[in-house]
Tab-separated table of C-alpha atoms in Angstrom:
chain	number	residue	atom	x	y	z
A	1399	MET	CA	88.173	57.853	97.942
A	1400	THR	CA	89.653	56.460	101.465
A	1401	ASP	CA	93.019	55.322	99.847
A	1402	ALA	CA	93.525	58.364	97.556
A	1403	THR	CA	96.771	60.279	97.811
A	1404	HIS	CA	96.072	63.631	98.877
A	1405	VAL	CA	97.907	66.666	96.950
A	1406	VAL	CA	97.886	70.445	97.054
A	1407	THR	CA	97.885	72.704	93.871
A	1408	ALA	CA	98.722	76.272	94.254
A	1409	PHE	CA	98.146	78.777	91.062
A	1410	LEU	CA	99.924	81.753	91.529
A	1411	ARG	CA	99.005	84.765	89.713
A	1412	THR	CA	100.414	88.249	88.976
A	1413	ASP	CA	99.423	90.817	86.222
A	1414	GLY	CA	96.674	88.588	84.992
A	1415	ARG	CA	99.257	85.496	84.430
A	1416	ILE	CA	99.781	82.450	86.214
A	1417	LEU	CA	102.667	80.212	87.072
A	1418	LEU	CA	103.378	76.998	85.655
A	1419	LEU	CA	106.311	74.768	86.207
A	1420	ARG	CA	107.566	71.788	84.250
A	1421	ARG	CA	108.396	68.930	86.062
A	1422	SER	CA	111.941	67.366	86.304
A	1423	ASP	CA	112.983	63.628	86.552
A	1424	ALA	CA	113.407	64.020	90.133
A	1425	VAL	CA	109.748	63.992	90.620
A	1426	GLY	CA	108.064	60.567	91.112
A	1427	THR	CA	104.989	61.019	88.873
A	1428	TYR	CA	104.235	63.294	85.583
A	1429	ALA	CA	107.902	64.128	84.800
A	1430	GLY	CA	108.079	66.458	81.930
A	1431	GLN	CA	104.658	67.642	82.122
A	1432	TRP	CA	103.243	71.208	83.264
A	1433	GLY	CA	101.691	72.054	86.527
A	1434	GLY	CA	100.950	74.508	89.388
A	1435	VAL	CA	103.034	74.848	92.706
A	1436	SER	CA	102.308	71.344	94.084
A	1437	GLY	CA	103.026	68.576	96.813
A	1438	TYR	CA	101.986	65.933	98.813
A	1439	ALA	CA	99.701	66.839	101.680
A	1440	GLU	CA	99.998	64.255	104.215
A	1441	GLY	CA	98.867	66.824	106.970
A	1442	ASP	CA	96.661	69.921	106.822
A	1443	PRO	CA	96.427	71.125	103.012
A	1444	ASP	CA	96.041	74.681	104.016
A	1445	GLU	CA	99.498	74.591	105.935
A	1446	GLN	CA	101.412	72.435	103.251
A	1447	VAL	CA	100.700	74.527	100.583
A	1448	TRP	CA	102.659	77.388	102.240
A	1449	VAL	CA	105.488	74.829	102.494
A	1450	GLU	CA	105.219	73.917	98.902
A	1451	ILE	CA	105.268	77.493	97.559
A	1452	ASP	CA	108.190	78.250	99.606
A	1453	GLU	CA	110.477	75.191	98.562
A	1454	GLU	CA	109.366	75.241	95.060
A	1455	THR	CA	109.543	78.862	94.107
A	1456	GLY	CA	110.897	80.845	97.210
A	1457	LEU	CA	108.081	83.068	96.964
A	1458	ALA	CA	106.366	82.315	100.376
A	1459	ASP	CA	106.542	86.164	101.447
A	1460	ALA	CA	105.536	87.468	98.402
A	1461	VAL	CA	101.783	85.814	98.189
A	1462	ASP	CA	98.740	86.442	99.511
A	1463	LEU	CA	96.133	83.727	99.428
A	1464	VAL	CA	92.888	84.717	97.451
A	1465	ARG	CA	90.670	81.383	97.853
A	1466	SER	CA	90.950	77.576	98.185
A	1467	GLY	CA	88.512	75.533	95.958
A	1468	ARG	CA	86.694	72.417	96.610
A	1469	ALA	CA	88.737	69.338	96.601
A	1470	LEU	CA	88.906	67.570	93.104
A	1471	GLU	CA	88.637	63.711	93.185
A	1472	PHE	CA	89.704	61.711	89.997
A	1473	HIS	CA	91.148	58.187	88.990
A	1474	ASP	CA	94.152	58.079	86.847
A	1475	ALA	CA	93.685	54.969	85.036
A	1476	ASP	CA	97.299	54.720	83.363
A	1477	LEU	CA	98.727	54.745	87.047
A	1478	ASP	CA	96.036	53.073	88.650
A	1479	ARG	CA	95.824	55.539	91.228
A	1480	ASP	CA	93.037	57.689	93.090
A	1481	TRP	CA	93.842	61.324	93.531
A	1482	VAL	CA	92.307	64.001	95.828
A	1483	VAL	CA	93.539	67.573	94.533
A	1484	HIS	CA	93.285	71.002	96.943
A	1485	PRO	CA	93.472	74.005	94.553
A	1486	TYR	CA	94.420	77.220	95.902
A	1487	LEU	CA	94.781	80.948	94.112
A	1488	PHE	CA	97.625	83.279	95.412
A	1489	ASP	CA	98.095	86.779	94.180
A	1490	CYS	CA	102.009	87.359	93.973
A	1491	ASN	CA	103.892	90.479	93.956
A	1492	SER	CA	107.240	88.692	92.438
A	1493	ARG	CA	107.929	86.960	89.397
A	1494	ALA	CA	111.474	86.141	90.989
A	1495	VAL	CA	111.000	82.327	90.891
A	1496	GLU	CA	113.599	80.245	92.637
A	1497	VAL	CA	113.403	76.964	90.940
A	1498	SER	CA	113.631	73.693	92.848
A	1499	ASP	CA	115.173	70.473	91.365
A	1500	GLU	CA	111.527	69.191	90.938
A	1501	HIS	CA	111.222	71.515	88.290
A	1502	VAL	CA	113.277	72.370	85.095
A	1503	GLU	CA	111.651	75.702	83.895
A	1504	TYR	CA	108.860	77.857	84.364
A	1505	GLU	CA	106.716	80.288	82.965
A	1506	TRP	CA	104.019	83.131	83.734
A	1507	VAL	CA	101.300	82.519	81.204
A	1508	HIS	CA	97.726	83.181	80.619
A	1509	ALA	CA	95.568	80.815	81.987
A	1510	PRO	CA	93.968	79.106	79.024
A	1511	GLU	CA	97.524	78.133	77.814
A	1512	ILE	CA	96.997	75.195	80.380
A	1513	ARG	CA	94.605	73.919	77.817
A	1514	ARG	CA	97.271	73.809	75.194
A	1515	ARG	CA	100.111	72.417	77.093
A	1516	GLU	CA	100.918	68.890	78.326
A	1517	THR	CA	99.854	69.008	81.988
A	1518	VAL	CA	99.597	67.156	84.921
A	1519	PRO	CA	95.775	65.508	84.980
A	1520	GLU	CA	92.698	67.834	85.477
A	1521	LEU	CA	95.042	70.783	85.694
A	1522	TRP	CA	92.490	73.264	84.291
A	1523	THR	CA	89.829	71.464	86.242
A	1524	ALA	CA	91.549	72.616	89.468
A	1525	TYR	CA	92.163	76.062	88.232
A	1526	GLU	CA	88.671	76.523	87.670
A	1527	ARG	CA	87.501	75.447	91.195
A	1528	VAL	CA	89.647	78.806	92.307
A	1529	THR	CA	88.995	81.037	89.279
A	1530	PRO	CA	87.196	84.629	90.121
A	1531	SER	CA	83.634	85.355	89.079
A	1532	VAL	CA	81.253	88.091	88.665
A	1533	ARG	CA	80.168	87.707	91.949
A	1534	THR	CA	83.743	87.763	93.589
A	1535	ILE	CA	84.255	91.181	91.489
A	1536	ALA	CA	81.337	92.644	92.897
A	1537	ALA	CA	81.914	91.696	96.354
A	1538	ASP	CA	85.506	92.826	96.577
A	1539	ASP	CA	85.888	95.956	98.780
A	1540	GLU	CA	89.863	95.710	99.414
A	1541	ARG	CA	91.394	95.869	95.597
A	1542	GLY	CA	91.267	98.833	93.528
A	1543	SER	CA	89.693	99.285	89.958
A	1544	ALA	CA	93.156	98.290	88.251
A	1545	HIS	CA	93.472	95.088	89.872
A	1546	LEU	CA	89.742	94.329	89.342
A	1547	SER	CA	89.847	95.473	85.655
A	1548	ILE	CA	92.469	92.831	85.034
A	1549	VAL	CA	90.608	90.447	87.025
A	1550	ALA	CA	87.509	91.082	84.955
A	1551	LEU	CA	89.248	90.850	81.681
A	1552	GLY	CA	90.767	87.412	83.103
A	1553	ILE	CA	87.316	85.990	83.696
A	1554	LEU	CA	86.393	86.876	79.908
A	1555	ARG	CA	89.526	85.631	78.693
A	1556	ASP	CA	89.025	82.237	80.306
A	1557	ARG	CA	85.383	81.685	79.326
A	1558	ALA	CA	86.082	82.375	75.877
A	1559	ALA	CA	88.878	80.017	75.773
A	1560	VAL	CA	86.214	77.400	77.083
A	1561	THR	CA	83.356	78.440	74.719
A	1562	ALA	CA	85.613	78.126	71.589
A	1563	ASP	CA	85.984	75.107	69.307
A	1564	PRO	CA	89.246	73.388	70.780
A	1565	THR	CA	90.252	72.532	67.341
A	1566	THR	CA	89.238	75.372	65.334
A	1567	GLY	CA	89.200	78.158	67.974
A	1568	GLU	CA	86.161	79.402	66.494
A	1569	ALA	CA	82.660	79.936	68.232
A	1570	ASP	CA	78.970	79.769	67.273
A	1571	ALA	CA	76.435	82.144	67.911
A	1572	GLU	CA	75.390	80.691	71.085
A	1573	ALA	CA	78.757	81.292	72.435
A	1574	ALA	CA	78.916	84.708	71.248
A	1575	ASP	CA	75.550	85.107	73.216
A	1576	GLU	CA	77.234	83.791	76.222
A	1577	LEU	CA	80.245	86.127	76.061
A	1578	ALA	CA	78.286	89.259	75.357
A	1579	ARG	CA	76.036	88.495	78.663
A	1580	LEU	CA	79.276	87.973	80.680
A	1581	ALA	CA	80.676	91.018	79.399
A	1582	ARG	CA	77.726	93.040	80.299
A	1583	ARG	CA	77.429	91.175	83.727
A	1584	LEU	CA	81.369	92.311	84.417
A	1585	VAL	CA	80.681	96.004	83.151
A	1586	GLU	CA	77.636	95.998	85.661
A	1587	ALA	CA	79.271	94.361	88.738
A	1588	ARG	CA	81.171	97.406	89.516
A	1589	PRO	CA	79.374	100.531	87.993
A	1590	SER	CA	81.624	103.118	89.649
A	1591	MET	CA	84.612	101.354	88.201
A	1592	ALA	CA	85.418	103.132	84.897
A	1593	ALA	CA	88.566	101.157	84.051
A	1594	LEU	CA	86.743	97.749	84.354
A	1595	ARG	CA	83.891	98.776	82.187
A	1596	ASN	CA	86.328	100.623	79.664
A	1597	ARG	CA	88.793	97.732	79.250
A	1598	VAL	CA	85.890	95.056	78.928
A	1599	ASN	CA	84.061	97.463	76.342
A	1600	ARG	CA	87.339	97.627	74.437
A	1601	VAL	CA	87.615	94.243	74.179
A	1602	MET	CA	84.327	93.339	72.889
A	1603	ALA	CA	84.802	96.180	70.514
A	1604	ALA	CA	87.952	95.037	68.980
A	1605	ALA	CA	87.161	91.534	68.601
A	1606	ASP	CA	85.541	90.809	65.141
A	1607	ASP	CA	83.927	87.535	66.181
A	1608	PRO	CA	83.488	85.563	69.442
A	1609	GLY	CA	86.641	83.303	68.382
A	1610	GLU	CA	88.951	86.248	68.991
A	1611	VAL	CA	87.873	87.214	72.222
A	1612	GLU	CA	90.200	85.284	74.413
A	1613	THR	CA	93.318	86.709	72.317
A	1614	VAL	CA	92.073	90.040	72.453
A	1615	ALA	CA	91.556	89.961	76.025
A	1616	ALA	CA	94.739	88.507	76.583
A	1617	ASP	CA	96.579	91.432	74.927
A	1618	ALA	CA	94.131	93.650	76.730
A	1619	ILE	CA	95.452	92.366	79.894
A	1620	ASP	CA	99.124	93.021	78.919
A	1621	ARG	CA	98.338	96.604	77.821
A	1622	ALA	CA	96.382	97.404	80.993
A	1623	VAL	CA	99.468	96.443	83.091
A	1624	THR	CA	101.593	98.371	81.015
A	1625	ALA	CA	99.652	101.359	81.148
A	1626	ASP	CA	99.310	101.072	84.933
A	1627	GLU	CA	103.313	100.713	85.355
A	1628	GLU	CA	103.685	103.756	82.868
A	1629	ALA	CA	101.270	105.832	84.673
A	1630	ALA	CA	103.094	104.859	88.140
A	1631	ARG	CA	106.271	105.840	86.827
A	1632	ILE	CA	105.309	109.318	85.576
A	1633	ALA	CA	103.771	109.884	88.939
A	1634	ALA	CA	106.767	108.419	90.837
A	1635	GLU	CA	108.996	111.268	88.872
A	1636	ARG	CA	106.420	113.715	90.171
A	1637	VAL	CA	107.034	112.840	93.904
A	1638	ALA	CA	110.786	111.551	93.802
A	1639	GLY	CA	112.596	112.571	97.066
A	1640	GLU	CA	109.423	114.486	98.783
A	1641	ARG	CA	107.024	113.864	101.596
A	1642	VAL	CA	104.084	112.420	100.544
A	1643	LEU	CA	100.582	111.989	101.792
A	1644	THR	CA	97.859	109.031	100.505
A	1645	LEU	CA	94.904	107.232	101.621
A	1646	SER	CA	93.205	103.923	100.769
A	1647	ARG	CA	94.870	101.319	98.519
A	1648	SER	CA	95.705	101.716	94.896
A	1649	GLY	CA	98.157	99.416	93.175
A	1650	THR	CA	99.118	102.146	91.032
A	1651	VAL	CA	99.982	104.594	93.697
A	1652	LEU	CA	101.802	101.668	95.447
A	1653	THR	CA	104.019	101.068	92.519
A	1654	ALA	CA	104.841	104.718	92.417
A	1655	LEU	CA	105.626	104.666	95.911
A	1656	ARG	CA	107.983	102.097	95.537
A	1657	GLY	CA	109.752	104.014	92.729
A	1658	SER	CA	107.913	102.526	89.972
A	1659	ASP	CA	109.087	98.983	90.923
A	1660	ARG	CA	106.025	96.938	90.487
A	1661	HIS	CA	107.118	93.636	91.834
A	1662	GLU	CA	108.734	93.385	94.975
A	1663	GLY	CA	112.171	91.597	95.035
A	1664	GLY	CA	112.523	90.381	91.576
A	1665	GLY	CA	112.394	91.413	88.229
A	1666	PRO	CA	109.931	91.141	85.097
A	1667	GLU	CA	110.998	87.704	83.694
A	1668	ASP	CA	108.042	85.803	82.074
A	1669	ARG	CA	110.064	82.509	82.165
A	1670	GLY	CA	113.417	81.004	83.460
A	1671	ALA	CA	114.880	77.637	83.767
A	1672	VAL	CA	117.284	75.987	86.442
A	1673	ASP	CA	120.295	76.951	84.505
A	1674	GLY	CA	119.390	80.684	85.331
A	1675	SER	CA	118.604	81.426	81.578
A	1676	ASP	CA	115.845	83.641	82.276
A	1677	SER	CA	114.078	85.827	79.546
A	1678	GLU	CA	115.176	89.388	79.354
A	1679	GLU	CA	111.857	90.670	78.091
A	1680	GLY	CA	110.836	93.775	79.770
A	1681	GLU	CA	114.038	94.850	81.307
A	1682	THR	CA	115.329	98.038	81.098
A	1683	ASP	CA	118.349	100.180	81.650
A	1684	ASP	CA	116.848	103.123	83.165
A	1685	ASP	CA	117.198	103.982	86.495
A	1686	PRO	CA	114.020	103.824	88.755
A	1687	PRO	CA	112.788	107.361	90.095
A	1688	THR	CA	114.162	108.270	93.573
A	1689	PRO	CA	111.297	106.890	96.067
A	1690	PRO	CA	109.690	109.543	98.429
A	1691	GLU	CA	111.650	110.595	101.344
A	1692	GLY	CA	108.721	109.881	103.722
A	1693	LEU	CA	104.909	108.881	103.446
A	1694	TYR	CA	102.145	109.712	105.757
A	1695	VAL	CA	99.297	107.215	105.145
A	1696	ALA	CA	95.584	107.832	106.445
A	1697	GLU	CA	94.357	104.674	107.647
A	1698	SER	CA	91.278	104.790	105.524
A	1699	ARG	CA	88.239	103.386	107.531
A	1700	PRO	CA	86.232	101.449	107.676
A	1701	ALA	CA	88.284	98.798	105.860
A	1702	ARG	CA	91.687	100.446	107.051
A	1703	GLU	CA	93.109	99.613	103.511
A	1704	GLY	CA	95.825	102.355	104.166
A	1705	ILE	CA	97.086	100.189	106.948
A	1706	THR	CA	97.988	97.334	104.099
A	1707	VAL	CA	99.841	99.971	102.478
A	1708	ALA	CA	101.534	101.455	105.401
A	1709	GLU	CA	102.923	97.670	106.105
A	1710	ALA	CA	103.806	97.036	102.469
A	1711	LEU	CA	106.275	100.220	102.313
A	1712	ALA	CA	107.563	100.106	105.864
A	1713	GLY	CA	110.767	98.543	105.037
A	1714	THR	CA	111.333	100.910	101.965
A	1715	LEU	CA	110.724	104.311	103.198
A	1716	PRO	CA	109.775	106.110	106.306
A	1717	VAL	CA	106.277	105.664	107.017
A	1718	THR	CA	103.753	107.212	109.554
A	1719	VAL	CA	100.192	105.968	109.974
A	1720	HIS	CA	97.500	108.649	111.224
A	1721	THR	CA	93.611	108.620	111.649
A	1722	ASP	CA	91.404	110.024	108.813
A	1723	ALA	CA	90.243	112.582	110.975
A	1724	ALA	CA	93.959	114.123	111.355
A	1725	VAL	CA	94.469	114.707	107.754
A	1726	ALA	CA	94.093	118.366	108.097
A	1727	HIS	CA	96.316	118.304	110.951
A	1728	VAL	CA	98.903	116.267	109.325
A	1729	LEU	CA	99.145	118.676	106.268
A	1730	ALA	CA	99.177	121.814	108.265
A	1731	GLU	CA	101.682	120.774	110.794
A	1732	GLU	CA	104.033	117.989	109.180
A	1733	ALA	CA	106.141	118.910	106.147
A	1734	VAL	CA	104.290	117.238	103.443
A	1735	ASP	CA	105.117	118.316	99.939
A	1736	ALA	CA	102.584	116.537	97.932
A	1737	VAL	CA	99.342	114.417	98.327
A	1738	LEU	CA	99.434	111.326	95.748
A	1739	VAL	CA	96.093	109.309	95.323
A	1740	GLY	CA	94.407	106.855	92.968
A	1741	ALA	CA	90.970	107.141	91.652
A	1742	ASP	CA	88.319	104.862	90.706
A	1743	THR	CA	86.929	106.901	88.361
A	1744	VAL	CA	87.793	110.153	86.684
A	1745	LEU	CA	84.992	111.938	84.985
A	1746	PRO	CA	84.727	113.670	81.692
A	1747	ASP	CA	84.960	117.126	83.451
A	1748	GLY	CA	88.003	116.294	85.653
A	1749	ARG	CA	86.311	115.285	88.717
A	1750	VAL	CA	87.768	112.377	90.553
A	1751	LEU	CA	85.829	109.698	92.258
A	1752	ASN	CA	87.721	108.060	94.875
A	1753	LYS	CA	87.770	106.423	98.458
A	1754	THR	CA	85.623	108.370	100.534
A	1755	GLY	CA	88.165	110.907	102.174
A	1756	THR	CA	89.701	111.899	99.033
A	1757	ARG	CA	87.907	115.310	98.924
A	1758	THR	CA	88.576	115.792	102.421
A	1759	VAL	CA	92.345	115.350	101.914
A	1760	ALA	CA	92.261	117.442	98.725
A	1761	ALA	CA	90.359	120.420	100.339
A	1762	ALA	CA	92.753	120.547	103.231
A	1763	ALA	CA	95.645	120.390	100.865
A	1764	ALA	CA	94.286	123.233	98.805
A	1765	ARG	CA	94.296	125.211	102.211
A	1766	GLU	CA	97.687	124.545	102.955
A	1767	GLY	CA	99.121	125.002	99.118
A	1768	VAL	CA	99.943	121.090	98.859
A	1769	PRO	CA	99.690	119.978	95.283
A	1770	VAL	CA	97.422	116.780	94.846
A	1771	PHE	CA	98.223	114.492	92.120
A	1772	VAL	CA	95.749	111.728	91.020
A	1773	VAL	CA	97.400	108.824	89.217
A	1774	ALA	CA	95.477	106.669	87.030
A	1775	ALA	CA	95.706	104.838	83.788
A	1776	ALA	CA	93.515	106.706	81.098
A	1777	ASP	CA	91.209	103.965	80.921
A	1778	LYS	CA	89.712	105.069	84.185
A	1779	VAL	CA	88.225	108.112	82.535
A	1780	SER	CA	84.475	107.479	82.630
A	1781	PRO	CA	82.460	108.155	79.192
A	1782	HIS	CA	79.618	109.475	81.242
A	1783	GLU	CA	78.811	112.449	83.480
A	1784	ALA	CA	77.076	110.374	85.952
A	1785	VAL	CA	78.441	109.241	89.298
A	1786	ASN	CA	77.509	105.742	90.499
A	1787	ARG	CA	77.441	105.666	93.963
A	1788	GLU	CA	78.404	102.731	96.314
A	1789	PHE	CA	77.863	101.962	100.023
A	1790	GLY	CA	79.384	99.816	102.345
A	1791	PRO	CA	77.815	97.799	104.996
A	1792	SER	CA	76.239	99.707	107.775
A	1793	GLY	CA	77.459	97.063	110.344
A	1794	ASP	CA	80.962	98.492	109.410
A	1795	LEU	CA	80.240	101.618	111.273
A	1796	TYR	CA	77.705	100.684	113.749
A	1797	ASP	CA	76.285	97.500	115.232
A	1798	GLY	CA	74.269	98.686	118.265
A	1799	ASP	CA	70.776	98.619	119.167
A	1800	ALA	CA	70.135	102.641	119.031
A	1801	PRO	CA	67.730	103.821	116.264
A	1802	VAL	CA	70.328	105.418	114.256
A	1803	ASP	CA	70.835	105.659	110.514
A	1804	VAL	CA	74.230	104.754	109.068
A	1805	LEU	CA	75.531	106.425	106.025
A	1806	ASN	CA	78.792	104.502	104.674
A	1807	PRO	CA	79.658	105.935	101.440
A	1808	THR	CA	82.413	103.993	99.732
A	1809	PHE	CA	83.595	106.775	97.356
A	1810	ASP	CA	83.301	110.583	97.295
A	1811	VAL	CA	83.773	113.169	94.228
A	1812	THR	CA	86.754	115.375	94.200
A	1813	PRO	CA	86.040	118.646	92.412
A	1814	ALA	CA	88.534	119.085	89.447
A	1815	ASP	CA	89.704	122.702	91.025
A	1816	LEU	CA	90.803	120.926	93.814
A	1817	VAL	CA	93.463	118.238	91.830
A	1818	ASP	CA	96.410	119.813	90.402
A	1819	ALA	CA	97.218	117.113	88.014
A	1820	VAL	CA	95.345	113.737	86.757
A	1821	VAL	CA	98.566	111.610	85.801
A	1822	THR	CA	98.400	108.810	83.384
A	1823	GLU	CA	100.547	106.643	81.167
A	1824	ARG	CA	99.845	109.648	78.362
A	1825	GLY	CA	101.361	112.204	80.828
A	1826	ALA	CA	99.176	114.681	82.592
A	1827	LEU	CA	95.932	115.310	81.227
A	1828	SER	CA	94.323	118.654	81.115
A	1829	THR	CA	90.426	118.920	81.444
A	1830	ASP	CA	89.694	119.170	77.704
A	1831	ALA	CA	92.213	115.901	77.207
A	1832	VAL	CA	90.229	114.213	79.749
A	1833	GLY	CA	87.225	115.018	77.830
A	1834	SER	CA	88.645	113.682	74.604
A	1835	VAL	CA	89.769	110.225	76.233
A	1836	ALA	CA	86.081	109.962	77.303
A	1837	GLU	CA	84.771	110.501	73.789
A	1838	GLU	CA	87.181	107.297	72.775
A	1839	HIS	CA	85.544	105.277	75.767
A	1840	ARG	CA	82.112	106.301	74.313
A	1841	GLU	CA	82.906	104.933	71.058
A	1842	ASN	CA	83.968	101.627	72.281
A	1843	ALA	CA	81.026	101.074	74.573
A	1844	ASP	CA	78.921	100.854	71.044
A	1845	TRP	CA	79.767	97.143	70.472
A	1846	SER	CA	77.887	93.825	69.658
A	1847	LEU	CA	79.073	90.373	68.684
């Protein structure tokens, strides 16, 4: 398509939803139709997409590129015009959209809504070229289990939308088998992440037939977001005004350290228009907890996720970064009031599986009399006692030629007696309460479509 018009289309994603914008009469094509953040790409699409995000939403400083997709070529017979669409997926930490005159309204929606609205041509096809997969979940060594569990639910939701009959919404036996296989692959992709396993299992257990999977998965995403936010709020109250030490990158911990304001620089609006008539859904009159007085962050090698957390919070409160090896020194010599960490899994007996280094921090904190709080949604309680170990690439630690073995465990297990409280959306769970939650998850794991 040598004479084709090149455009960029960016899908902004937050809390399992994506941003759609309805085009105004000010645009030259497809007025009144819904689309992503888009614009002409006269130069480098990788550069132009950032310009469009800034001009059309004001969110350029709130997004991170997840991936770009293979360009989509198609011919619009009505306009007699060839298009080349360059699709992108971004994660966004704000919903505070500043709508430009190119749009009349916006809405954060579950992705299958694209298939039900009057959209610009081939929008769903463009979206499919940047959506995550089981493989990307398995390979993601940066995001925590809360985030990845929501991504997994989104994969299940989107596949269910495609397999269902577009007219009736029903799915046949072949579709049921496909969804069941996908659900099991998602569960197996990250066996150490209980939240992913429990949330996928709950969807499959709750859906009476395959035609319900899309709706149940979408509802599960919204419930998961609410659970994570509530757990963060309760944890934030525990460490309000104190000096806190943390390590690794947990989205729930990050929210708690911000004072439980999950979205930077904006409110919780799901929709809005150019006249400012935003939805008030989710707003609250409650004052957020006071942020911590200061924060110490272990760098969390080898991936150094702690640095990402430190940078995200540097403008919010005083932040000090230190090496992982210095945690005992920091706890002994600095005025640390509490340790706050996340969890990839809480085992039925109260042990905590989390980023390697958590056990070291907890042991050093116990020596100094500093309380250790683990914040996690109750869905992170595993139904099983078995610990699923994951190991990172040996090259992350040593890429030399000497004949040495490399041990690079991704997670370690912290004994229950080194944890002062497991803080969830249900409050602080006792060891007995953890066991009861585990039994709930065991029952959900016994599903069939």
